[in-house]
Short mmCIF file of C-alpha atoms in Angstrom, two decimals:
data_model
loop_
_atom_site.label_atom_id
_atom_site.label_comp_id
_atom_site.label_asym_id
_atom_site.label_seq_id
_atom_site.Cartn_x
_atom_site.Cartn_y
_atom_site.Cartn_z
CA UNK A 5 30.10 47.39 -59.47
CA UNK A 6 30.61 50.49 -61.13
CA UNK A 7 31.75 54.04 -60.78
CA UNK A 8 27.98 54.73 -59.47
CA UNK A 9 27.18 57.85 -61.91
CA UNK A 10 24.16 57.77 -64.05
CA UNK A 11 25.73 58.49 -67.21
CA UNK A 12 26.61 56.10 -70.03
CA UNK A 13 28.17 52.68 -69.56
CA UNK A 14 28.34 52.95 -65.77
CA UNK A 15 24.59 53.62 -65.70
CA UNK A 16 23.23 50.69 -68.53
CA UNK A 17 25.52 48.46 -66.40
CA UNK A 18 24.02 49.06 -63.49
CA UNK A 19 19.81 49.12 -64.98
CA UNK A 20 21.11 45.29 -66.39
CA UNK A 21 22.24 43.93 -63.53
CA UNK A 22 19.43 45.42 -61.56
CA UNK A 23 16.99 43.79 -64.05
CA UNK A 24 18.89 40.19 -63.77
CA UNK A 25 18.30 40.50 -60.25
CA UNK A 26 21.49 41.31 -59.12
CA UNK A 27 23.16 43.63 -56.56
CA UNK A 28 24.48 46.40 -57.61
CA UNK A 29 27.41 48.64 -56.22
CA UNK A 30 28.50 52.35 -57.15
CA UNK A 31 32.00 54.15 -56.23
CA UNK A 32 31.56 57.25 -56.44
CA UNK A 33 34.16 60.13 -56.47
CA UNK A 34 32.38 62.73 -55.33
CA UNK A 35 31.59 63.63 -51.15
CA UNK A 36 28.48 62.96 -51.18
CA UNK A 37 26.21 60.30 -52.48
CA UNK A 38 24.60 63.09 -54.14
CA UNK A 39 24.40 62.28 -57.66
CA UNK A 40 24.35 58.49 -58.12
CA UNK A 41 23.20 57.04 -60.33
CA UNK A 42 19.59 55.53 -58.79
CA UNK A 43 20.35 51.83 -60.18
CA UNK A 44 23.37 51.78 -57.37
CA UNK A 45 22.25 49.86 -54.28
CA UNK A 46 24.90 50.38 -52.26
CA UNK A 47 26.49 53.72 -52.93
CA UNK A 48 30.50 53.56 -51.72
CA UNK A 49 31.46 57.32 -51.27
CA UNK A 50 35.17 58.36 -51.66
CA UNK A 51 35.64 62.07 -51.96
CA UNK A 52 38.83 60.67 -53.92
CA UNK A 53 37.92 61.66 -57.62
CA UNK A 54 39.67 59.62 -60.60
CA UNK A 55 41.79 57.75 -57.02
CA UNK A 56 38.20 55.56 -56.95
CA UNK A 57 39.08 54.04 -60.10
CA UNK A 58 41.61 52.02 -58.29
CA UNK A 59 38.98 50.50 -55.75
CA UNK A 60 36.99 49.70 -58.40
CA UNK A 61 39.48 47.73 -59.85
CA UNK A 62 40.68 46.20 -56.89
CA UNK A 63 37.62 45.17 -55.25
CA UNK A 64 37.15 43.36 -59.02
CA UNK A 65 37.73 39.61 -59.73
CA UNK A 66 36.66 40.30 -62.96
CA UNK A 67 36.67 44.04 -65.06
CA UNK A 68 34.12 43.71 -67.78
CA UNK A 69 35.12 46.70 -70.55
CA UNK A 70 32.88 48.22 -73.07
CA UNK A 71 34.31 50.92 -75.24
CA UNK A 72 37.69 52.61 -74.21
CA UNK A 73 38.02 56.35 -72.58
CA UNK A 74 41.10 57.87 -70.31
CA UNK A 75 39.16 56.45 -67.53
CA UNK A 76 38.21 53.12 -68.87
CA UNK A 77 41.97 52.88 -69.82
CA UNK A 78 42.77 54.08 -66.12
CA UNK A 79 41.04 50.72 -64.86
CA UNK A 80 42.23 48.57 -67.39
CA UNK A 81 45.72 50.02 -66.61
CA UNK A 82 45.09 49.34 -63.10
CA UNK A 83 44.22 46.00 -63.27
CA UNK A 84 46.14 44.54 -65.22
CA UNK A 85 49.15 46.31 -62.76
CA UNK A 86 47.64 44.34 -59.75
CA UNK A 87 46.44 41.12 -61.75
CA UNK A 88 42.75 41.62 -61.92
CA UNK A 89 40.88 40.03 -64.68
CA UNK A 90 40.29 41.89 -67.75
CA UNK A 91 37.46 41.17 -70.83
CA UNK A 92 37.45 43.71 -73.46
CA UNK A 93 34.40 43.89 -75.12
CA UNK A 94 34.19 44.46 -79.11
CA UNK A 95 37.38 45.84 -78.91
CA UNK A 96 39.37 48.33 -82.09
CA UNK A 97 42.09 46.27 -83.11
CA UNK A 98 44.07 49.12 -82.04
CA UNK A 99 43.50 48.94 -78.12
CA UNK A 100 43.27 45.10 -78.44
CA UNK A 101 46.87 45.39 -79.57
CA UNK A 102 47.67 47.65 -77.50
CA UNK A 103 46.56 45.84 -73.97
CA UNK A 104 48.00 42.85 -75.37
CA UNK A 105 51.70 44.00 -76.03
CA UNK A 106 51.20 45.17 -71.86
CA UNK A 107 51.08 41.25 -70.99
CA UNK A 108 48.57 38.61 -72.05
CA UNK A 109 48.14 36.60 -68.50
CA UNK A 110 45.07 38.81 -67.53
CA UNK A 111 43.84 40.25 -70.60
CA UNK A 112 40.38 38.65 -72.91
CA UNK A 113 38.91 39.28 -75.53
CA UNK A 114 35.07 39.00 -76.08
CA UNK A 115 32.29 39.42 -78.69
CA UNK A 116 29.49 39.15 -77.71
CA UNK A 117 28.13 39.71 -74.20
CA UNK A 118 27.14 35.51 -73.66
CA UNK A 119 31.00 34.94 -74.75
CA UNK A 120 32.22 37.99 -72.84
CA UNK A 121 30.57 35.82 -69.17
CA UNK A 122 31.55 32.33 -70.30
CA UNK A 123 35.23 33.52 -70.10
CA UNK A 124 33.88 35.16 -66.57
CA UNK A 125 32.77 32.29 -65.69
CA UNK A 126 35.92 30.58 -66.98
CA UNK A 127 38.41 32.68 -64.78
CA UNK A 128 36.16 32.13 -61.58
CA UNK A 129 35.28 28.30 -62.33
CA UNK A 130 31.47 29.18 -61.57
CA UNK A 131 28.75 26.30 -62.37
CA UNK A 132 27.66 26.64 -65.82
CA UNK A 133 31.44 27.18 -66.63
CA UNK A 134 31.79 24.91 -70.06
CA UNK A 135 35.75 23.97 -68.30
CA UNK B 29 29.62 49.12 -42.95
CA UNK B 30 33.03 48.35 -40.90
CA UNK B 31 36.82 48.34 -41.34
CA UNK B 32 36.12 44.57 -42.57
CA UNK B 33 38.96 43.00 -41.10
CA UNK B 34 37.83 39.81 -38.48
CA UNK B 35 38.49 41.07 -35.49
CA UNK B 36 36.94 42.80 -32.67
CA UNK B 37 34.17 45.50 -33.18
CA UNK B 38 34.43 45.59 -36.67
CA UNK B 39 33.57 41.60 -36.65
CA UNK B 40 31.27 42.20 -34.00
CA UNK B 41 29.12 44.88 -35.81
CA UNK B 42 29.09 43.14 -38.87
CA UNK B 43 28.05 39.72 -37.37
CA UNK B 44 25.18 41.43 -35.71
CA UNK B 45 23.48 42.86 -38.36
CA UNK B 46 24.08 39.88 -40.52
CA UNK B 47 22.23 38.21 -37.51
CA UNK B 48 19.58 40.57 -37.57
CA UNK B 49 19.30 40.78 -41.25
CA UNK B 50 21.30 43.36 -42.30
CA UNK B 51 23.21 43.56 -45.43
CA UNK B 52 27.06 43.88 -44.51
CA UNK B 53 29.96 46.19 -46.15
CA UNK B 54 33.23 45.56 -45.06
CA UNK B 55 36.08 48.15 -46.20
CA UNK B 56 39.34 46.99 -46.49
CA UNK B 57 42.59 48.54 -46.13
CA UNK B 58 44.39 45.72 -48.00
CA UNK B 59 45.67 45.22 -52.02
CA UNK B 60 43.04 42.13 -51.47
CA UNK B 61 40.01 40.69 -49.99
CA UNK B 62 41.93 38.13 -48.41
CA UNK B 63 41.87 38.48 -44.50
CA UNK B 64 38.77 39.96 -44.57
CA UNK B 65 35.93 39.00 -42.12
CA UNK B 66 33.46 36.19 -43.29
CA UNK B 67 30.86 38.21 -41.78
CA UNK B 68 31.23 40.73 -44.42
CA UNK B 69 28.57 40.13 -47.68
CA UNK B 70 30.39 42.72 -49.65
CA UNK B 71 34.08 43.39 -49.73
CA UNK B 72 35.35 46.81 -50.69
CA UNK B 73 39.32 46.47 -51.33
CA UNK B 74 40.92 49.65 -51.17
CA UNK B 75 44.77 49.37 -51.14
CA UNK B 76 44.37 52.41 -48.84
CA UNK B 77 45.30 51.62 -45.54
CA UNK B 78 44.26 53.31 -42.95
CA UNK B 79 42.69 56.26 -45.73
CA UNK B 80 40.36 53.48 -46.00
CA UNK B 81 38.46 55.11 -42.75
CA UNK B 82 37.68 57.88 -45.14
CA UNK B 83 35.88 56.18 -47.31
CA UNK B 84 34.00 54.49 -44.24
CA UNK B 85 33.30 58.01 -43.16
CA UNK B 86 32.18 59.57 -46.00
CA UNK B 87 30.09 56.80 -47.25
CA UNK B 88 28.14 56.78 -43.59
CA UNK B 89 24.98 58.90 -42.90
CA UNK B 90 25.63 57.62 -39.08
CA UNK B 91 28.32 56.31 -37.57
CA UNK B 92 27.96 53.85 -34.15
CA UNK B 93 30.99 54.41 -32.33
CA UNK B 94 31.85 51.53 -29.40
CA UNK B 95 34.98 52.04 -27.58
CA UNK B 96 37.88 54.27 -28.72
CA UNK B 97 41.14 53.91 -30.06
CA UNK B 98 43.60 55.74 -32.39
CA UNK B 99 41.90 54.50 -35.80
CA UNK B 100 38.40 54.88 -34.36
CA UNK B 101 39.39 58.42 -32.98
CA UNK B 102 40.40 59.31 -36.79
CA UNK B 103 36.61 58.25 -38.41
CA UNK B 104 34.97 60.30 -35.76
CA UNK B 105 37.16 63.41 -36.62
CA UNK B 106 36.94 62.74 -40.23
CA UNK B 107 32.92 62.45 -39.56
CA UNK B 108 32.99 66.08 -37.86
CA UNK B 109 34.92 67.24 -40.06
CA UNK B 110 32.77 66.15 -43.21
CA UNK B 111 29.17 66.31 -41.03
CA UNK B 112 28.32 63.00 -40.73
CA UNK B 113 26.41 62.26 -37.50
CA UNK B 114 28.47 60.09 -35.13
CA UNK B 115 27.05 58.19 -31.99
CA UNK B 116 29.22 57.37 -29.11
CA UNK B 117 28.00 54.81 -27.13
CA UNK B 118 28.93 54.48 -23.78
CA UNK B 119 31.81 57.29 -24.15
CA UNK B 120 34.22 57.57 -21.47
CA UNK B 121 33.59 60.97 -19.82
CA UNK B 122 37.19 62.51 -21.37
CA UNK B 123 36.09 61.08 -24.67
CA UNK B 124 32.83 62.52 -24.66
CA UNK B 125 34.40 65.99 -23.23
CA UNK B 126 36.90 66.45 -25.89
CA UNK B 127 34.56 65.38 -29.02
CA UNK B 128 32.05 68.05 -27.89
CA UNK B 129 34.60 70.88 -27.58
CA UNK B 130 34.95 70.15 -31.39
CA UNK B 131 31.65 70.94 -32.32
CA UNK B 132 28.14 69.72 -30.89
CA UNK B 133 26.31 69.53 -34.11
CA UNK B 134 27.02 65.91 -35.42
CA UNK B 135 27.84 64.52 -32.06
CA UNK B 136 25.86 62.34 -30.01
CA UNK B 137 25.92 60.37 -27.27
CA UNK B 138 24.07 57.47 -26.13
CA UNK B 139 23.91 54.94 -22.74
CA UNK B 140 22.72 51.89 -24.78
CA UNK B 141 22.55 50.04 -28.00
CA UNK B 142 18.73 51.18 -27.81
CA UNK B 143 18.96 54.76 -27.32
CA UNK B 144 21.65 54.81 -29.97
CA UNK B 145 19.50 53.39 -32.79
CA UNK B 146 16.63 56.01 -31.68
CA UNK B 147 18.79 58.22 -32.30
CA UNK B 148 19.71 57.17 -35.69
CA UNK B 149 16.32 56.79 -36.45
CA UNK B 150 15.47 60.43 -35.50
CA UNK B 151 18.55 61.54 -37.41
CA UNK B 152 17.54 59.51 -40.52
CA UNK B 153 13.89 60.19 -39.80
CA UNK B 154 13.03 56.68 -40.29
CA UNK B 155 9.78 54.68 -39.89
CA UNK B 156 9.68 53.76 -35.83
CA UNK B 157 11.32 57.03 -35.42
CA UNK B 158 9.58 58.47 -31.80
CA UNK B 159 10.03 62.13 -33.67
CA UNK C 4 54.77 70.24 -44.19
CA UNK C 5 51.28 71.47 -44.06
CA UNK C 6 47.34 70.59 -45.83
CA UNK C 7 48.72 74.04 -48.27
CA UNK C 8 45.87 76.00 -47.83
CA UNK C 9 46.31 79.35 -47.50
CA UNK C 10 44.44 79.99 -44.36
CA UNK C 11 45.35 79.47 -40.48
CA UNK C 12 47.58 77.82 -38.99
CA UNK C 13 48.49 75.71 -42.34
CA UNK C 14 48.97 79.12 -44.14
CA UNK C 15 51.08 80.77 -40.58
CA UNK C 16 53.11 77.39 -40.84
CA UNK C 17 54.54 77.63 -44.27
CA UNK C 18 55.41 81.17 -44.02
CA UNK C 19 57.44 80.95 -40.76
CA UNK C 20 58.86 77.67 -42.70
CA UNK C 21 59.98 79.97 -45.73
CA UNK C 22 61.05 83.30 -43.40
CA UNK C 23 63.54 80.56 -41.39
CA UNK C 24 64.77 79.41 -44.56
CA UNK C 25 63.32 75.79 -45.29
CA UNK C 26 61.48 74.14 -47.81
CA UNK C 27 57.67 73.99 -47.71
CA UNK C 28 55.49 71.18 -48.77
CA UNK C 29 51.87 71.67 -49.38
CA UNK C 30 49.67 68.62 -49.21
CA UNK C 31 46.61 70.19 -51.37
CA UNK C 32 43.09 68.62 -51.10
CA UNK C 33 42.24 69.52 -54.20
CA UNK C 34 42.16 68.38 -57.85
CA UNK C 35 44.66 71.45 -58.93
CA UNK C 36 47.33 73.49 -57.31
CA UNK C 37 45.05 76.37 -57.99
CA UNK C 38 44.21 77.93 -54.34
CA UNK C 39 47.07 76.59 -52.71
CA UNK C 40 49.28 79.28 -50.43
CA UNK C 41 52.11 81.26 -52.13
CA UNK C 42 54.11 80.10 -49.29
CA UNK C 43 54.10 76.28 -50.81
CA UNK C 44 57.00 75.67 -52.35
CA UNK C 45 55.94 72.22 -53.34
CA UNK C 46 52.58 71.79 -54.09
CA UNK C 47 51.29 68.32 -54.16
CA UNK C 48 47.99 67.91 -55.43
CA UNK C 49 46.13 64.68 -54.22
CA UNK C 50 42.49 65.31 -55.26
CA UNK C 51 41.57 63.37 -52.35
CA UNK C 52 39.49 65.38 -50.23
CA UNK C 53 40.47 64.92 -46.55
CA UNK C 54 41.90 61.65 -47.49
CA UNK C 55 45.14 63.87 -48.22
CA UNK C 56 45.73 63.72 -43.94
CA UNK C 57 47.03 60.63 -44.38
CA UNK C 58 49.79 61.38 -46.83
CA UNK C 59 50.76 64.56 -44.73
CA UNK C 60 51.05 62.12 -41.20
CA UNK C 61 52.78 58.97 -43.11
CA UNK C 62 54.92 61.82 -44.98
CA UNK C 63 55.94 63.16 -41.64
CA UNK C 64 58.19 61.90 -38.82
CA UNK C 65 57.09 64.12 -35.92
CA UNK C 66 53.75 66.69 -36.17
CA UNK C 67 53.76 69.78 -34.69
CA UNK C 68 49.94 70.78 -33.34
CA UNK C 69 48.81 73.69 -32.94
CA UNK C 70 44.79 74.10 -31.87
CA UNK C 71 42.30 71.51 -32.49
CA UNK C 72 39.74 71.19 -34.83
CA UNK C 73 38.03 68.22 -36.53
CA UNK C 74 40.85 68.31 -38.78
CA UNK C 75 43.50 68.13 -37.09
CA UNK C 76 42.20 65.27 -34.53
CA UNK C 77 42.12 63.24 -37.35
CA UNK C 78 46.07 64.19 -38.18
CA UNK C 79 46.89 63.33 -34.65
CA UNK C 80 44.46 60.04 -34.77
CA UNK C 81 46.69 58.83 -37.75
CA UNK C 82 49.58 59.51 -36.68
CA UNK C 83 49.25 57.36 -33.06
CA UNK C 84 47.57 54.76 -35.35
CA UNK C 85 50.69 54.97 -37.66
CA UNK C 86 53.51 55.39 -35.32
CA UNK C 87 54.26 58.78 -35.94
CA UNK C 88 55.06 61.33 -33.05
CA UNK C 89 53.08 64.44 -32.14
CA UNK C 90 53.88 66.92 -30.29
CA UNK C 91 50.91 68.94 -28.92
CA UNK C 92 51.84 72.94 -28.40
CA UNK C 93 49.67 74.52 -25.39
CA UNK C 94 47.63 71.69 -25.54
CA UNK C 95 43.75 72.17 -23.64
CA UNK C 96 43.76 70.16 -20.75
CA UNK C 97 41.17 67.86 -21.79
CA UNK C 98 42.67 67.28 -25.36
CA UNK C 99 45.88 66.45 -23.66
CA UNK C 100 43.82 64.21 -21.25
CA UNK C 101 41.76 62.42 -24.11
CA UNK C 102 45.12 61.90 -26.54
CA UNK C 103 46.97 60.42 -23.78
CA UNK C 104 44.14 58.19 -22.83
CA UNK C 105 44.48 56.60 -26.65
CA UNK C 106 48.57 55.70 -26.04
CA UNK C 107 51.18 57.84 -24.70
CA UNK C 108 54.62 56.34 -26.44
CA UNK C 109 54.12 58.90 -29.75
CA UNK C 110 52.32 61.68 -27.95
CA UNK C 111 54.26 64.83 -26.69
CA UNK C 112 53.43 67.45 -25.33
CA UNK C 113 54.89 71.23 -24.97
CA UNK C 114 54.31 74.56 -23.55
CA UNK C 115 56.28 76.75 -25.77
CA UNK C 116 57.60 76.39 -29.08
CA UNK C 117 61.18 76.36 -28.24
CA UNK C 118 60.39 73.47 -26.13
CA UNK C 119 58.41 71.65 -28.88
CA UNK C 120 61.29 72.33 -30.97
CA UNK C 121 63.94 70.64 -28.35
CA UNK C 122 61.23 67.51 -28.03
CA UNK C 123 61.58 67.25 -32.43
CA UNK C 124 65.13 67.26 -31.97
CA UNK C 125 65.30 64.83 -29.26
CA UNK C 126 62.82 62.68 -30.80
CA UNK C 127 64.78 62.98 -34.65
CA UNK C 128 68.08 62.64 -32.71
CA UNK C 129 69.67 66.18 -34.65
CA UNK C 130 72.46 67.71 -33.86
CA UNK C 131 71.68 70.34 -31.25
CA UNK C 132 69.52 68.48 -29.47
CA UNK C 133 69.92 68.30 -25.63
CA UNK C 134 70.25 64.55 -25.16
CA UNK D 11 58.87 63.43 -59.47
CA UNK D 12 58.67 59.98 -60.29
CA UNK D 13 56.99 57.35 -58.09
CA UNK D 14 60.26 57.12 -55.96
CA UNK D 15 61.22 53.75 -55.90
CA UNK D 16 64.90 52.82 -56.85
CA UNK D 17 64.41 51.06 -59.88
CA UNK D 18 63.89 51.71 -63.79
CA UNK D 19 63.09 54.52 -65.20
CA UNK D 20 61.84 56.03 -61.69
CA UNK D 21 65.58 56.10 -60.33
CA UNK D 22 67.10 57.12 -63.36
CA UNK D 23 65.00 59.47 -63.64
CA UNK D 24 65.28 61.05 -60.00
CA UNK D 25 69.61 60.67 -60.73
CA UNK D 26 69.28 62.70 -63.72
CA UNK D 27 67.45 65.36 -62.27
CA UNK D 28 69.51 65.27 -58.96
CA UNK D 29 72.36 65.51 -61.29
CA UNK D 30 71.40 68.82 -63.65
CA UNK D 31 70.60 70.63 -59.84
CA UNK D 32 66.92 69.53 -59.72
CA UNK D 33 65.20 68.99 -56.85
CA UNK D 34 63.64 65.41 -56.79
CA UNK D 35 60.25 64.37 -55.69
CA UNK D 36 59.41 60.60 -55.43
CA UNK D 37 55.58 59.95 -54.20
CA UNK D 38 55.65 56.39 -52.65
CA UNK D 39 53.43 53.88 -52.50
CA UNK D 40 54.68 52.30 -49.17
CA UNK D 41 53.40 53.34 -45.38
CA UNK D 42 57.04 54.34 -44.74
CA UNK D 43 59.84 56.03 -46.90
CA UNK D 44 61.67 52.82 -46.14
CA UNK D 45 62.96 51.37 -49.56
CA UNK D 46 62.71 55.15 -50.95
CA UNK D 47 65.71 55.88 -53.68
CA UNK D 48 68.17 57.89 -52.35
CA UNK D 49 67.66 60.47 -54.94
CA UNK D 50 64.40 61.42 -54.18
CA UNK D 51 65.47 64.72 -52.09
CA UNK D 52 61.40 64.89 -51.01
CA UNK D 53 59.74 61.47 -50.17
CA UNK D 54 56.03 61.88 -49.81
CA UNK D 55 54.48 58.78 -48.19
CA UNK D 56 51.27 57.98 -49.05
CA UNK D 57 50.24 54.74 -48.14
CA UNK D 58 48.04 54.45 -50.94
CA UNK D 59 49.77 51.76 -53.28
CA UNK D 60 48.82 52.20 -57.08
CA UNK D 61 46.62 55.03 -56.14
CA UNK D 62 49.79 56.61 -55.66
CA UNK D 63 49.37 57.05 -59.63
CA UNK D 64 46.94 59.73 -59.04
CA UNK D 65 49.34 62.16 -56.89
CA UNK D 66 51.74 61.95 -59.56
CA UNK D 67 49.65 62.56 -61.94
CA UNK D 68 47.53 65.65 -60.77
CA UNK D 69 51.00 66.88 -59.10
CA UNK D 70 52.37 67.33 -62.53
CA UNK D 71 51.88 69.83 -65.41
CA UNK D 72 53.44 67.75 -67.68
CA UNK D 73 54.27 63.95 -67.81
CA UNK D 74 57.52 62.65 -69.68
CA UNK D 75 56.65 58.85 -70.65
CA UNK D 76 59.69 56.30 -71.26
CA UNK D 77 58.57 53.10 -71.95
CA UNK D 78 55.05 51.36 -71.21
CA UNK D 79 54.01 49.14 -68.87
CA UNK D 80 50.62 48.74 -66.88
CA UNK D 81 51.69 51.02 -63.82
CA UNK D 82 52.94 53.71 -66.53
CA UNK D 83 49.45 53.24 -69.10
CA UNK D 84 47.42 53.98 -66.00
CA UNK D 85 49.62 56.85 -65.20
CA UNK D 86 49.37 58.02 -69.44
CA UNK D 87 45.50 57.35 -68.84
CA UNK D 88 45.17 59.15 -65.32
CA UNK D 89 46.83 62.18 -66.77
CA UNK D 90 44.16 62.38 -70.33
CA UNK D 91 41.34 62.09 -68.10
CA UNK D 92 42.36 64.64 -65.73
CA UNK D 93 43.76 67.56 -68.75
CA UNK D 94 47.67 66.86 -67.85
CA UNK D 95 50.15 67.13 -70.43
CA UNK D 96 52.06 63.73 -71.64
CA UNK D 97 54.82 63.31 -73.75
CA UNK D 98 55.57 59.83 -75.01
CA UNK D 99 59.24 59.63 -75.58
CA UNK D 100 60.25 57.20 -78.23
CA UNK D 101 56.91 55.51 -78.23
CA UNK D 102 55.87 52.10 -80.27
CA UNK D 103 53.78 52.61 -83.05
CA UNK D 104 50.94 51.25 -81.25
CA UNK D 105 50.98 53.24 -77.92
CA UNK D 106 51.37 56.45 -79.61
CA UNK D 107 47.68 54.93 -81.98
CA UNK D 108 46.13 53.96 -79.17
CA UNK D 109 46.48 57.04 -77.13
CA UNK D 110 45.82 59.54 -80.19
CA UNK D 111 42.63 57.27 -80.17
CA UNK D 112 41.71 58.69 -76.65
CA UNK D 113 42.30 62.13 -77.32
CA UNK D 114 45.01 64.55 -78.92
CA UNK D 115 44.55 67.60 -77.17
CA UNK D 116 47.19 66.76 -74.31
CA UNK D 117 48.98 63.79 -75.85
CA UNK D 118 52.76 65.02 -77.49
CA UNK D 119 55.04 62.68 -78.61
CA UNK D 120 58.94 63.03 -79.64
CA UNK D 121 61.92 60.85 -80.52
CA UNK D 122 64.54 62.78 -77.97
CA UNK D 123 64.63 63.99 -74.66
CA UNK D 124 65.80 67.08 -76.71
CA UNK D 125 62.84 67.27 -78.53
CA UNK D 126 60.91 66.20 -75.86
CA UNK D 127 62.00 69.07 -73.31
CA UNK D 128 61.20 71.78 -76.05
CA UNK D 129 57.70 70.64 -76.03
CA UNK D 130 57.23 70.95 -72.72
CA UNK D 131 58.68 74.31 -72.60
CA UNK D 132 56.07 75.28 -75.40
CA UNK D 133 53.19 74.17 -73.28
CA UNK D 134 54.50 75.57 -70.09
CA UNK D 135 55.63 79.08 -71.57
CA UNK D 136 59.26 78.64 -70.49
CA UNK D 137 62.05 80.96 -71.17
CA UNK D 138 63.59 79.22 -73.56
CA UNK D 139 61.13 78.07 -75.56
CA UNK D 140 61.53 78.65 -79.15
CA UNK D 141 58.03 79.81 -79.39
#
């Protein structure tokens, strides 16, 4: 799940999980599924602008975070406000610091991609956990 | 796509077209997916409340309305109002009488679950469409 | 209390508001107060589309309707969902008929505004009410 | 306008303002204005929980930050992504880096409320301002 445009992060996410046969989810802000990004299955429409950001993170067991933006920070924000799972991806020391002094409980730190979904796997005791 | 909670058309709807094959949506007014109906493959949490019937709404090209009550009264305004076809199926006649004095564009009525999914399928102008 | 747009009965709203001396609250749809009516004296800007309904019903204790549109059935759908009370002013017969059918403990109904204005009073138990 | 619940640096907020003849705006979370603080002179319900956030954020022209805490970062975040003004009063070394790090163009920060109100009188082109 993703914010469903085809730009950047939101976009590669959803291409790989496509690829690894998964099913894929966009929220979009917009009115329309107009738009989204193709590699979105199931296009959620909210005509609610940045306010999707928060069912993102809610419908989310797990956030996984590559790089750090106003709206990345938003969701990280977010979740770690209503106890969702965050892994920060080859984080800057600075935001790792930063997320950190917010509360530990929720926050990891990943990286590589393989270590970022063994602590995924981790938090939702999945088979092929290593706990 | 329903309200997602376990309980009478929503649970209904989304049992059937798990039944039939369908892939199921359920969108939740809730902070969690907890109380949601088992008959729902994917959970959207909103936090929302009840502005979790626009996002229902909006992220509907049709919308199969059974029965009428206050919350289902405000997704088939809010589909007027944002042109999203709506099917009423078996409408009482005041229910009917009212919706069309809104507007006749995006409103449609239908006697039984078979004439309402022609209908979709001559809205959507899908394969089996008689159009 | 109105959706702040400065057009019909929203716009007429807010300016009888401000000539009668009271505060106005403008519940925008928008992403910036930009467009909102001069006769807002608050604007609040919830980005949200029609999702902003809900914040004017839960915001309010009793709603005032004048006319129906797509719009404003979904107002008066929330607020007999949410408990609020409506008070419908000239009312068509067969929106009075169809809002009644839905639950009759929050809906109102008045011929004048003078009367709708007594009902709000009654209803909010203020001083110069009749009961 | 602060999120409206009587606590931290919401209430004390809402009492200061009360107190130097402002009028006070709290945006609640809740489905009722139940559990409101008393010196929120406006309470606008909105039912949306943390999404709440995004009212107060597009609502404002400029944000005055005390303190950091999840619900505040995604408030500090909300505000970058959407062009609002913020001014971090008294912030840690490592907020004040890590939001630089997102952007400077709307991020101010001071070391009194003093200091803090001159800024935003400079941005909003107050009377008063020493610009």
């Amino acid at each position: 799940m993703t914010g469903g445009r085809p730009v950047g992060v939101m976009e590669a996410a959803l291409r790989g999980a496509q690829r690894a046969g998964g099913l894929t989810v966009g929220v979009l802000p917009t009115n329309t599924a107009e738009g989204a990004s193709d590699a979105a299955d199931i296009r959620v429409v909210t005509g609610m602008g940045e306010g999707r950001n928060v069912v993102n993170v809610l419908t989310s067991q797990v956030l996984f975070v590559c790089g750090m933006s106003p709206g990345t920070a938003s969701e990280v924000a977010l979740a770690l406000k209503t106890e969702r799972h965050v892994i920060l991806l080859n984080a800057e020391p600075d935001a790792l610091g930063f997320w950190s002094s917010l509360g530990r409980s929720f926050l990891h730190s990943a990286s590589t991609p393989e270590e970022a979904i063994e602590i995924a796997q981790r938090i939702l005791r999945l088979p092929g956990s290593s706990t």
